[in-house]
């Protein structure tokens, strides 16, 4: 074990990170700074302060990062229509780089030489935290207790907590068998019966949305206004990124929108099964694509589609703070200059249906040309012959072979 | 106008292609061979025979191509998870290469030197028919009446029909304002009020599916069995490709599944708005991705995802019969060797939810490794440190700069 | 033939465009504005003035565009390492968008409603001129005489020239059988015996470079200094883009550098054979890659390599003035921030060998880490085990299947 | 240290692997099987037998793998035109998967539970050996002494050798300061003064080729005959893959061909500088591209070019035995059906110039169409107008915005 003077811990206030806090103090005999963030997980963050104080922590950081998270992480990612493996909306992935950044900022402010986190050695989150941290401060030391200690079972953890007087609160709803993560973009579930990919998720697992069956029998229409690819108003009312997302989470959840049940490929090499609720994200992505369908040039759209899987993998794998992500972002952001207008969606029992899209300033939809009616010469049908003939030329030469 | 001896016409039996039939006889003074195919459009094809005979056609081809269409066109495309521009399931696009192929086969059999079709000069279908025809017989002559004649309004067409005694049947439901196309994979709608992309499609436009609102209140579970990426059985019962699709269209349509409303980019350079019902295709694609999620290696899956947009564009643009599509298909088919197993989906009011997936022979999901519980040493968490450290090395060197 | 009031002609002063000038005056009965540019083709442009005046042209534009060409077209392309089909350095392709832009600017200044050019209907240049023109002024009319007129043989052209008193100068060296094009980046040869791809190009065809056999027996070393991916100095002496290129053309040509003999795929669908001399471009590209090898992050470099063929095709096909090219350029330019330093090359009888590269500010080459000697702990070899183990995990699970 | 019963060692017979042999016997107290392969490195392999026997090895494998290496590894890679980072011809990378495969085969034959190799913890080769081994036998144990032992300096190694009576032969030419690797495809140099990327490689480092300066003053022409993308004959004489390569190495080396001096990005995250001589590979790649330029469809060629960097990275990083490489290979091999014909190259003082290419059966070069002379109507120039107009349509609509 290397010499550590001061370590910044990503501290939720929950049992696991409280044990880590204590363990760091004991094993490394160093000062621990705690950092707790509100990124929209829907739980109070202030209680973490008292717990940290009780364990003798002097530097306690508690930040409300909701706007920063929505504006600087979720929104840029939405511009890319990012989806990992055709299904996963990257809810956990996109929050980690922000946490990593704050850990390093706090380490710099407090003169700490290390950071620590509560992610296990099997998952993607350790990678995301640590790649971000190394990219932002290459000499940082990182302590990942789950990869180091021998508290590798629930029993040992409980024994350690008891031994060190760490209070084990009963969870309010007691029974959660799942490993969960939540932020403004989503809540996720892993473990428990989900470890059998054939088993259907149980109804009472889901927390943010009602089932489509329980959703209202009445559809709801929503108009989303875009500026440069970002949603800036809903139903004519301007909103900040975080309030856009909070509003859409509530309305989407009410209509049973955004549940996903996926087997995904982790960066560390294994498949895992996760269930996700992403109400706002599901609506945002659908609407963004619709806005682009009206305002984006075809080849720009196709290029974005071809590069999207790579961009999504970068975020999934933890490379937000990498030069290749920044390079791709420069391209994506450049493409969004004209993505302005309004999309109208219908929400009904799990469905997000795009029913209209318009753009006063940037539509590339030209009714005069596209019409089945007489187009007054806007398009010369005879041009199609030459177009086809030259596109066919190489095929014809090939067929002659 | 070049000299034409005999022309094979893609003949639906409807008004437009009947006018074309007559027009070809008149203008080109040549023999016309008609070709009518059942590709699952849900309309009788036999009536076309009497109409053709009435116009003096001697060679009449009427083919049931449903199994060939499903097996050799739709199924290979599904292996690629092909979606154009994130939304369009390529229902019309994938049928055209089969028609092109039959037109050329019939031309070869009957000694015809030309083919003809009823696609307009503004759309993608002319391109798809003609690229296919040129690729399969480079010296074929192609007559595209809509690009040649001056019957460029409904009135002129009607006048021509009246003048030449072509019977104008009233459509049963009279009022369709839409340009439609149908086959086993989908039915499409364009034109009419859809030409305003802000206008919501009217309820009575849709023909194959009920609305989610009208769908049953009871969900239905379906088990789809895959062999090498293809669905070969439903609920334990073996089915041919065409019967798989017919069954899923019926069940999917009943549950309000597969409606899309899209603004898309045509190959000829304009944007157009289309509405589509693709019940079977929507279920098949969802299930196929789920089957792959369990049985496909991560990097294979990612490579497929990166290439999919290009593959989909090839089909959309009419390049089915091209060497680059064949080359990609070789790769895609090679990847499907292990895509075997069963996917369970839940259908409910427009939603297709994957709720389980299993594969006795080919699952790559290893519960021993993925578990949150004690994994008995199947995975060494300490390995993650080295993995992260080396992946971070270039980022750290870059940050030092 | 549509009504044309005034047309801007890309006028070289040579026979072909002089015939076009006259033909436009005669056939379209309209005013012709001539535009002649020096883009480094190595021929005087002023003589075009007298010829145009002699044919009654009142608006005559003669521009020295060498710096603009090098700075705004060649340099940005070099940042992308663009090569078409693995061999072609895009010498002709990259000059056309500049000509198209000036044609439209002059049309706007002079109130012209049309432009015209001397490119044939078989080549890429017509596409490049016209796509550029349409992108910059969508309502422009374009007259492409070679696609319209019946002067489709050398005899008819000569007869037309004689009939209209257009002077036919004997070329100084008389015998050129080739179709040629030249600018600061290259000189190209097509046609003649090159139409047989098995025939070796004749020695006396080449004009800008000596053969390797005739090049000096003594190698020459050159140091090229880069700033943000652009060459800004040679052998310690600051130079503008155009003077960089002129200098390297001379030195490269002296050492027999930059000859290529290629069969390429034209955008219009046929293969053609071309020979090219690109002395400066060959050196610049080699050196740029070497500079990047030291200063670019691995993943940034790989992403650039994966996208380069698409970028090169865009330029080859005439899409410089397209949103997708601009979008890619944004990404490429962003990547070049750190491409600063010096590359040392050795020129000898056709070879450009990179022999050294350095960057005081931006090198990512870390001798402490890369060394075969004792690295003092800069790199922990044990990390490699975890790195390999986790990268192997999916392969091992797959092999267990 | 885990329990090992029997280990197969990749044994060169040199000092380092002899020390490893002894060290394995001592530290692991297990039986060692040696495996020595001739893959064209140009050194005798039989002497390894006596050395192994002297150290008590009972199972000794000495294989001539030259034909297998050329036929099953180099040739398939050449079909892809694989180049890593624009410069590196993958000489070392492509040999490792074959060694890994033989190590596992021998382990299976001899009942060994482990393999071992002499690659260091900083390089790519450890990754290539081990990924291959794990992919082919997921439960194999791997001993990488350089990552384990404390013999981390030349002095300690020498002391260990002396202590254990391992003979330290003086290298014939004594002075090599470089780390080298050789096989039929190349010889490589790293370390020594090359660790300064600004320093020019010394003349006496290079072993396989003369410098261009010392090469003959007379050019040599060579005709290479291809069948399905593979070279099968030279100057009209049929040859096996390995004899093709040996012949081209000799002739290429004589003419100073195939020297490269590169800074490359290792998979483990650092940049390193290497010098390579790849005479045969340089000629083969040039010729293969030329053969493809005549016989490959444009879009097939472009797709290959877009995927090539990924394919090259897979090989560089050690993923030959991965499903994604196999999937890409299926596509690449499919594309080579028509790559038949002959390429004529001129070799002169470091230059490989393609001067002719022909294919009686598969050329797509159509002189009738491409000609600048009267083409007798093979190509209709008027088609170009429609082709351009429709390709411009989206640009014009965009410009109207």
CSV table of N, CA, C and O in Angstrom, one decimal, chain B residues 130-220:
chain,number,residue,atom,x,y,z
B,130,UNK,N,-34.5,0.1,-61.5
B,130,UNK,CA,-33.6,0.2,-62.7
B,130,UNK,C,-32.2,-0.1,-62.4
B,130,UNK,O,-31.5,-0.8,-63.2
B,131,UNK,N,-31.7,0.2,-61.2
B,131,UNK,CA,-30.4,-0.2,-60.8
B,131,UNK,C,-30.3,-1.8,-60.8
B,131,UNK,O,-29.4,-2.4,-61.2
B,132,UNK,N,-31.4,-2.4,-60.2
B,132,UNK,CA,-31.5,-3.8,-60.2
B,132,UNK,C,-31.5,-4.4,-61.6
B,132,UNK,O,-30.7,-5.4,-61.9
B,133,UNK,N,-32.3,-3.9,-62.4
B,133,UNK,CA,-32.4,-4.4,-63.8
B,133,UNK,C,-31.1,-4.2,-64.5
B,133,UNK,O,-30.6,-5.2,-65.2
B,134,UNK,N,-30.4,-3.1,-64.4
B,134,UNK,CA,-29.2,-2.9,-65.1
B,134,UNK,C,-28.1,-3.8,-64.6
B,134,UNK,O,-27.2,-4.3,-65.3
B,135,UNK,N,-28.1,-4.1,-63.3
B,135,UNK,CA,-27.1,-4.9,-62.7
B,135,UNK,C,-27.3,-6.4,-63.1
B,135,UNK,O,-26.3,-7.1,-63.3
B,136,UNK,N,-28.5,-6.7,-63.4
B,136,UNK,CA,-28.8,-8.1,-63.8
B,136,UNK,C,-28.7,-8.4,-65.3
B,136,UNK,O,-28.5,-9.5,-65.7
B,137,UNK,N,-29.0,-7.3,-66.0
B,137,UNK,CA,-28.8,-7.4,-67.5
B,137,UNK,C,-28.5,-6.1,-68.0
B,137,UNK,O,-29.3,-5.2,-68.3
B,138,UNK,N,-27.2,-5.9,-68.2
B,138,UNK,CA,-26.7,-4.5,-68.5
B,138,UNK,C,-27.2,-3.9,-69.8
B,138,UNK,O,-27.2,-2.7,-69.9
B,139,UNK,N,-27.7,-4.7,-70.8
B,139,UNK,CA,-28.1,-4.1,-72.0
B,139,UNK,C,-29.7,-3.9,-72.1
B,139,UNK,O,-30.2,-3.6,-73.1
B,140,UNK,N,-30.3,-4.1,-70.9
B,140,UNK,CA,-31.8,-4.0,-70.9
B,140,UNK,C,-32.2,-2.6,-71.2
B,140,UNK,O,-31.5,-1.6,-70.9
B,141,UNK,N,-33.3,-2.4,-72.0
B,141,UNK,CA,-33.8,-1.1,-72.1
B,141,UNK,C,-35.0,-0.9,-71.1
B,141,UNK,O,-35.7,-1.8,-70.8
B,142,UNK,N,-35.1,0.3,-70.6
B,142,UNK,CA,-36.0,0.6,-69.5
B,142,UNK,C,-37.0,1.7,-70.0
B,142,UNK,O,-36.5,2.8,-70.4
B,143,UNK,N,-38.2,1.5,-69.9
B,143,UNK,CA,-39.2,2.5,-70.2
B,143,UNK,C,-39.9,2.9,-68.9
B,143,UNK,O,-40.5,2.1,-68.2
B,144,UNK,N,-39.7,4.2,-68.5
B,144,UNK,CA,-40.3,4.7,-67.3
B,144,UNK,C,-41.4,5.8,-67.7
B,144,UNK,O,-41.0,7.0,-67.8
B,145,UNK,N,-42.6,5.3,-68.0
B,145,UNK,CA,-43.6,6.3,-68.6
B,145,UNK,C,-43.7,7.6,-67.8
B,145,UNK,O,-43.8,8.6,-68.4
B,146,UNK,N,-43.7,7.5,-66.5
B,146,UNK,CA,-43.9,8.7,-65.7
B,146,UNK,C,-42.9,9.8,-66.0
B,146,UNK,O,-43.1,11.0,-65.8
B,147,UNK,N,-41.7,9.3,-66.5
B,147,UNK,CA,-40.7,10.3,-66.8
B,147,UNK,C,-40.8,10.8,-68.3
B,147,UNK,O,-40.1,11.7,-68.7
B,148,UNK,N,-41.6,10.1,-69.0
B,148,UNK,CA,-41.7,10.3,-70.5
B,148,UNK,C,-42.9,11.0,-70.9
B,148,UNK,O,-42.9,12.0,-71.7
B,149,UNK,N,-44.0,10.6,-70.4
B,149,UNK,CA,-45.3,11.0,-71.0
B,149,UNK,C,-45.7,12.4,-70.5
B,149,UNK,O,-45.1,13.0,-69.6
B,150,UNK,N,-46.8,12.9,-71.1
B,150,UNK,CA,-47.3,14.2,-70.6
B,150,UNK,C,-48.6,14.0,-69.8
B,150,UNK,O,-49.3,15.0,-69.6
B,151,UNK,N,-48.8,12.8,-69.4
B,151,UNK,CA,-50.0,12.6,-68.5
B,151,UNK,C,-49.7,12.9,-67.1
B,151,UNK,O,-49.9,12.1,-66.2
B,152,UNK,N,-49.4,14.2,-66.9
B,152,UNK,CA,-48.8,14.5,-65.6
B,152,UNK,C,-49.9,15.2,-64.6
B,152,UNK,O,-49.5,15.9,-63.8
B,153,UNK,N,-51.1,14.8,-64.8
B,153,UNK,CA,-52.1,15.2,-63.8
B,153,UNK,C,-53.2,14.1,-63.8
B,153,UNK,O,-53.3,13.3,-64.7
B,154,UNK,N,-53.9,14.1,-62.7
B,154,UNK,CA,-55.0,13.1,-62.6
B,154,UNK,C,-56.0,13.2,-63.7
B,154,UNK,O,-56.5,12.2,-64.2
B,155,UNK,N,-56.3,14.5,-64.1
B,155,UNK,CA,-57.3,14.7,-65.1
B,155,UNK,C,-56.8,14.1,-66.5
B,155,UNK,O,-57.6,13.4,-67.1
B,156,UNK,N,-55.6,14.3,-66.8
B,156,UNK,CA,-55.1,13.8,-68.1
B,156,UNK,C,-55.1,12.2,-68.1
B,156,UNK,O,-55.5,11.6,-69.1
B,157,UNK,N,-54.8,11.7,-66.9
B,157,UNK,CA,-54.8,10.2,-66.8
B,157,UNK,C,-56.2,9.7,-67.0
B,157,UNK,O,-56.5,8.7,-67.8
B,158,UNK,N,-57.2,10.3,-66.4
B,158,UNK,CA,-58.6,9.9,-66.5
B,158,UNK,C,-59.1,10.0,-67.9
B,158,UNK,O,-59.8,9.1,-68.4
B,159,UNK,N,-58.7,11.1,-68.5
B,159,UNK,CA,-59.1,11.3,-69.9
B,159,UNK,C,-58.5,10.2,-70.8
B,159,UNK,O,-59.2,9.6,-71.6
B,160,UNK,N,-57.3,9.9,-70.6
B,160,UNK,CA,-56.6,8.9,-71.3
B,160,UNK,C,-57.3,7.5,-71.1
B,160,UNK,O,-57.6,6.8,-72.1
B,161,UNK,N,-57.7,7.2,-69.9
B,161,UNK,CA,-58.3,6.0,-69.6
B,161,UNK,C,-59.7,5.9,-70.3
B,161,UNK,O,-60.1,4.9,-70.9
B,162,UNK,N,-60.4,7.0,-70.2
B,162,UNK,CA,-61.7,7.0,-70.8
B,162,UNK,C,-61.6,6.8,-72.3
B,162,UNK,O,-62.3,6.0,-72.9
B,163,UNK,N,-60.7,7.5,-72.9
B,163,UNK,CA,-60.5,7.5,-74.3
B,163,UNK,C,-60.1,6.1,-74.8
B,163,UNK,O,-60.5,5.7,-75.9
B,164,UNK,N,-59.4,5.3,-73.9
B,164,UNK,CA,-59.0,4.0,-74.3
B,164,UNK,C,-59.8,2.9,-73.7
B,164,UNK,O,-59.3,1.7,-73.6
B,165,UNK,N,-60.9,3.2,-73.1
B,165,UNK,CA,-61.8,2.2,-72.6
B,165,UNK,C,-61.1,1.4,-71.5
B,165,UNK,O,-61.3,0.2,-71.4
B,166,UNK,N,-60.3,2.1,-70.6
B,166,UNK,CA,-59.8,1.4,-69.5
B,166,UNK,C,-60.7,1.6,-68.3
B,166,UNK,O,-61.0,2.8,-68.0
B,167,UNK,N,-61.2,0.5,-67.7
B,167,UNK,CA,-62.2,0.7,-66.7
B,167,UNK,C,-61.5,1.3,-65.4
B,167,UNK,O,-60.5,0.9,-65.0
B,168,UNK,N,-62.2,2.3,-64.9
B,168,UNK,CA,-61.8,2.9,-63.7
B,168,UNK,C,-62.6,2.4,-62.5
B,168,UNK,O,-63.7,2.9,-62.3
B,169,UNK,N,-62.2,1.4,-61.8
B,169,UNK,CA,-63.0,0.9,-60.6
B,169,UNK,C,-62.9,1.9,-59.5
B,169,UNK,O,-61.9,2.5,-59.2
B,170,UNK,N,-64.0,2.1,-58.9
B,170,UNK,CA,-64.0,2.9,-57.7
B,170,UNK,C,-63.3,2.0,-56.6
B,170,UNK,O,-63.6,0.8,-56.5
B,171,UNK,N,-62.4,2.6,-55.9
B,171,UNK,CA,-61.8,1.9,-54.8
B,171,UNK,C,-62.9,1.6,-53.7
B,171,UNK,O,-63.8,2.4,-53.5
B,172,UNK,N,-62.8,0.5,-53.1
B,172,UNK,CA,-63.9,0.1,-52.2
B,172,UNK,C,-64.1,1.1,-51.1
B,172,UNK,O,-65.2,1.5,-50.8
B,173,UNK,N,-63.0,1.6,-50.5
B,173,UNK,CA,-63.2,2.6,-49.5
B,173,UNK,C,-63.1,4.0,-50.0
B,173,UNK,O,-63.0,5.0,-49.3
B,174,UNK,N,-63.2,4.0,-51.3
B,174,UNK,CA,-63.3,5.3,-52.0
B,174,UNK,C,-62.2,6.4,-51.7
B,174,UNK,O,-61.5,6.7,-52.6
B,175,UNK,N,-62.1,6.8,-50.5
B,175,UNK,CA,-61.5,8.1,-50.2
B,175,UNK,C,-60.0,8.2,-50.1
B,175,UNK,O,-59.5,9.2,-49.7
B,176,UNK,N,-59.3,7.1,-50.4
B,176,UNK,CA,-57.9,7.2,-50.1
B,176,UNK,C,-57.2,8.3,-50.8
B,176,UNK,O,-57.2,8.4,-52.1
B,177,UNK,N,-56.6,9.2,-50.1
B,177,UNK,CA,-55.9,10.3,-50.7
B,177,UNK,C,-54.4,10.0,-50.8
B,177,UNK,O,-53.7,10.8,-51.2
B,178,UNK,N,-54.0,8.8,-50.3
B,178,UNK,CA,-52.6,8.5,-50.1
B,178,UNK,C,-52.1,7.7,-51.2
B,178,UNK,O,-52.8,6.9,-51.8
B,179,UNK,N,-50.8,7.9,-51.5
B,179,UNK,CA,-50.1,6.9,-52.3
B,179,UNK,C,-49.6,5.8,-51.4
B,179,UNK,O,-49.0,6.1,-50.4
B,180,UNK,N,-50.0,4.6,-51.8
B,180,UNK,CA,-49.7,3.5,-50.9
B,180,UNK,C,-48.9,2.4,-51.5
B,180,UNK,O,-48.9,2.2,-52.7
B,181,UNK,N,-48.2,1.6,-50.7
B,181,UNK,CA,-47.5,0.5,-51.2
B,181,UNK,C,-47.5,-0.6,-50.1
B,181,UNK,O,-47.4,-0.2,-48.9
B,182,UNK,N,-47.7,-1.9,-50.5
B,182,UNK,CA,-47.8,-2.9,-49.4
B,182,UNK,C,-47.1,-4.2,-49.9
B,182,UNK,O,-47.0,-4.5,-51.1
B,183,UNK,N,-46.6,-4.9,-48.9
B,183,UNK,CA,-46.1,-6.2,-49.1
B,183,UNK,C,-46.0,-6.9,-47.7
B,183,UNK,O,-46.4,-6.3,-46.7
B,184,UNK,N,-45.5,-8.1,-47.7
B,184,UNK,CA,-45.5,-8.8,-46.4
B,184,UNK,C,-44.8,-8.0,-45.3
B,184,UNK,O,-45.1,-8.2,-44.1
B,185,UNK,N,-43.9,-7.1,-45.6
B,185,UNK,CA,-43.2,-6.4,-44.5
B,185,UNK,C,-43.9,-5.1,-44.1
B,185,UNK,O,-43.8,-4.8,-42.9
B,186,UNK,N,-44.7,-4.5,-45.0
B,186,UNK,CA,-45.3,-3.3,-44.5
B,186,UNK,C,-46.3,-2.7,-45.5
B,186,UNK,O,-46.5,-3.2,-46.6
B,187,UNK,N,-47.1,-1.7,-45.0
B,187,UNK,CA,-47.9,-0.9,-45.9
B,187,UNK,C,-47.4,0.5,-45.6
B,187,UNK,O,-47.2,0.9,-44.5
B,188,UNK,N,-47.3,1.3,-46.7
B,188,UNK,CA,-46.9,2.7,-46.5
B,188,UNK,C,-47.9,3.7,-47.1
B,188,UNK,O,-48.7,3.4,-47.9
B,189,UNK,N,-47.8,4.9,-46.6
B,189,UNK,CA,-48.7,6.0,-47.0
B,189,UNK,C,-47.8,7.3,-47.2
B,189,UNK,O,-47.0,7.6,-46.4
B,190,UNK,N,-48.1,7.9,-48.3
B,190,UNK,CA,-47.4,9.2,-48.6
B,190,UNK,C,-48.5,10.1,-49.3
B,190,UNK,O,-49.5,9.6,-49.7
B,191,UNK,N,-48.1,11.3,-49.3
B,191,UNK,CA,-49.0,12.3,-50.0
B,191,UNK,C,-50.2,12.8,-49.2
B,191,UNK,O,-50.2,12.5,-48.0
B,192,UNK,N,-51.1,13.4,-49.8
B,192,UNK,CA,-52.3,14.0,-49.1
B,192,UNK,C,-51.9,14.9,-48.0
B,192,UNK,O,-50.9,15.7,-48.1
B,193,UNK,N,-52.5,14.8,-46.8
B,193,UNK,CA,-52.2,15.8,-45.8
B,193,UNK,C,-50.8,15.5,-45.2
B,193,UNK,O,-50.3,16.3,-44.5
B,194,UNK,N,-50.3,14.3,-45.5
B,194,UNK,CA,-48.9,14.0,-44.9
B,194,UNK,C,-47.9,15.0,-45.5
B,194,UNK,O,-46.8,15.0,-45.0
B,195,UNK,N,-48.2,15.6,-46.6
B,195,UNK,CA,-47.2,16.5,-47.2
B,195,UNK,C,-46.9,17.7,-46.3
B,195,UNK,O,-46.0,18.5,-46.6
B,196,UNK,N,-47.8,17.9,-45.3
B,196,UNK,CA,-47.4,18.9,-44.3
B,196,UNK,C,-46.8,18.1,-43.1
B,196,UNK,O,-47.6,17.5,-42.3
B,197,UNK,N,-45.6,18.2,-42.8
B,197,UNK,CA,-44.9,17.4,-41.8
B,197,UNK,C,-45.4,17.8,-40.4
B,197,UNK,O,-45.1,17.0,-39.4
B,198,UNK,N,-46.1,18.8,-40.2
B,198,UNK,CA,-46.6,19.2,-38.9
B,198,UNK,C,-47.9,18.6,-38.6
B,198,UNK,O,-48.4,18.5,-37.5
B,199,UNK,N,-48.6,18.2,-39.7
B,199,UNK,CA,-50.0,17.6,-39.6
B,199,UNK,C,-49.9,16.2,-39.1
B,199,UNK,O,-49.2,15.4,-39.6
B,200,UNK,N,-50.7,15.9,-38.1
B,200,UNK,CA,-50.8,14.5,-37.6
B,200,UNK,C,-51.6,13.6,-38.6
B,200,UNK,O,-52.6,14.1,-39.1
B,201,UNK,N,-51.1,12.4,-38.8
B,201,UNK,CA,-51.8,11.5,-39.6
B,201,UNK,C,-53.2,11.2,-39.1
B,201,UNK,O,-53.4,11.2,-37.9
B,202,UNK,N,-54.2,11.1,-40.0
B,202,UNK,CA,-55.5,10.8,-39.5
B,202,UNK,C,-55.7,9.4,-39.1
B,202,UNK,O,-55.1,8.5,-39.7
B,203,UNK,N,-56.5,9.2,-38.1
B,203,UNK,CA,-56.8,7.8,-37.6
B,203,UNK,C,-57.2,6.8,-38.7
B,203,UNK,O,-56.7,5.7,-38.7
B,204,UNK,N,-58.0,7.3,-39.6
B,204,UNK,CA,-58.6,6.3,-40.5
B,204,UNK,C,-57.6,6.0,-41.7
B,204,UNK,O,-58.0,5.3,-42.6
B,205,UNK,N,-56.5,6.6,-41.7
B,205,UNK,CA,-55.5,6.2,-42.7
B,205,UNK,C,-54.9,4.8,-42.5
B,205,UNK,O,-54.8,4.1,-43.5
B,206,UNK,N,-54.6,4.5,-41.3
B,206,UNK,CA,-54.0,3.2,-41.0
B,206,UNK,C,-54.8,2.0,-41.3
B,206,UNK,O,-56.0,2.0,-41.0
B,207,UNK,N,-54.3,1.0,-41.9
B,207,UNK,CA,-55.1,-0.1,-42.4
B,207,UNK,C,-54.7,-1.5,-41.7
B,207,UNK,O,-55.5,-2.4,-41.7
B,208,UNK,N,-53.5,-1.6,-41.4
B,208,UNK,CA,-53.0,-3.0,-40.9
B,208,UNK,C,-53.1,-3.2,-39.4
B,208,UNK,O,-53.0,-4.3,-38.9
B,209,UNK,N,-53.0,-2.0,-38.7
B,209,UNK,CA,-53.0,-2.2,-37.3
B,209,UNK,C,-54.1,-1.3,-36.6
B,209,UNK,O,-54.5,-0.3,-37.2
B,210,UNK,N,-54.5,-1.7,-35.5
B,210,UNK,CA,-55.4,-0.9,-34.7
B,210,UNK,C,-54.5,0.2,-34.0
B,210,UNK,O,-53.3,0.0,-33.9
B,211,UNK,N,-55.1,1.2,-33.5
B,211,UNK,CA,-54.3,2.2,-32.7
B,211,UNK,C,-54.0,1.5,-31.4
B,211,UNK,O,-54.8,0.6,-30.9
B,212,UNK,N,-53.0,1.9,-30.7
B,212,UNK,CA,-52.7,1.4,-29.4
B,212,UNK,C,-54.0,1.6,-28.5
B,212,UNK,O,-54.3,0.7,-27.7
B,213,UNK,N,-54.7,2.7,-28.7
B,213,UNK,CA,-55.9,2.9,-27.8
B,213,UNK,C,-56.9,1.8,-28.0
B,213,UNK,O,-57.6,1.4,-27.1
B,214,UNK,N,-57.0,1.3,-29.3
B,214,UNK,CA,-58.0,0.3,-29.5
B,214,UNK,C,-57.5,-1.1,-29.3
B,214,UNK,O,-58.3,-2.1,-29.5
B,215,UNK,N,-56.3,-1.3,-29.1
B,215,UNK,CA,-55.7,-2.6,-28.9
B,215,UNK,C,-56.2,-3.3,-27.6
B,215,UNK,O,-56.7,-2.6,-26.7
B,216,UNK,N,-56.1,-4.6,-27.5
B,216,UNK,CA,-56.6,-5.3,-26.3
B,216,UNK,C,-56.0,-4.8,-25.0
B,216,UNK,O,-54.8,-4.4,-25.0
B,217,UNK,N,-56.7,-4.9,-24.0
B,217,UNK,CA,-56.2,-4.5,-22.7
B,217,UNK,C,-55.3,-5.5,-22.0
B,217,UNK,O,-54.7,-5.3,-21.0
B,218,UNK,N,-55.3,-6.7,-22.7
B,218,UNK,CA,-54.5,-7.8,-22.2
B,218,UNK,C,-53.3,-8.0,-23.0
B,218,UNK,O,-53.3,-8.1,-24.2
B,219,UNK,N,-52.1,-8.0,-22.3
B,219,UNK,CA,-50.9,-8.2,-23.1
B,219,UNK,C,-50.8,-9.7,-23.6
B,219,UNK,O,-51.5,-10.6,-23.1
B,220,UNK,N,-50.0,-9.9,-24.6
B,220,UNK,CA,-49.8,-11.2,-25.2
B,220,UNK,C,-48.3,-11.5,-25.2
B,220,UNK,O,-47.5,-10.7,-25.6
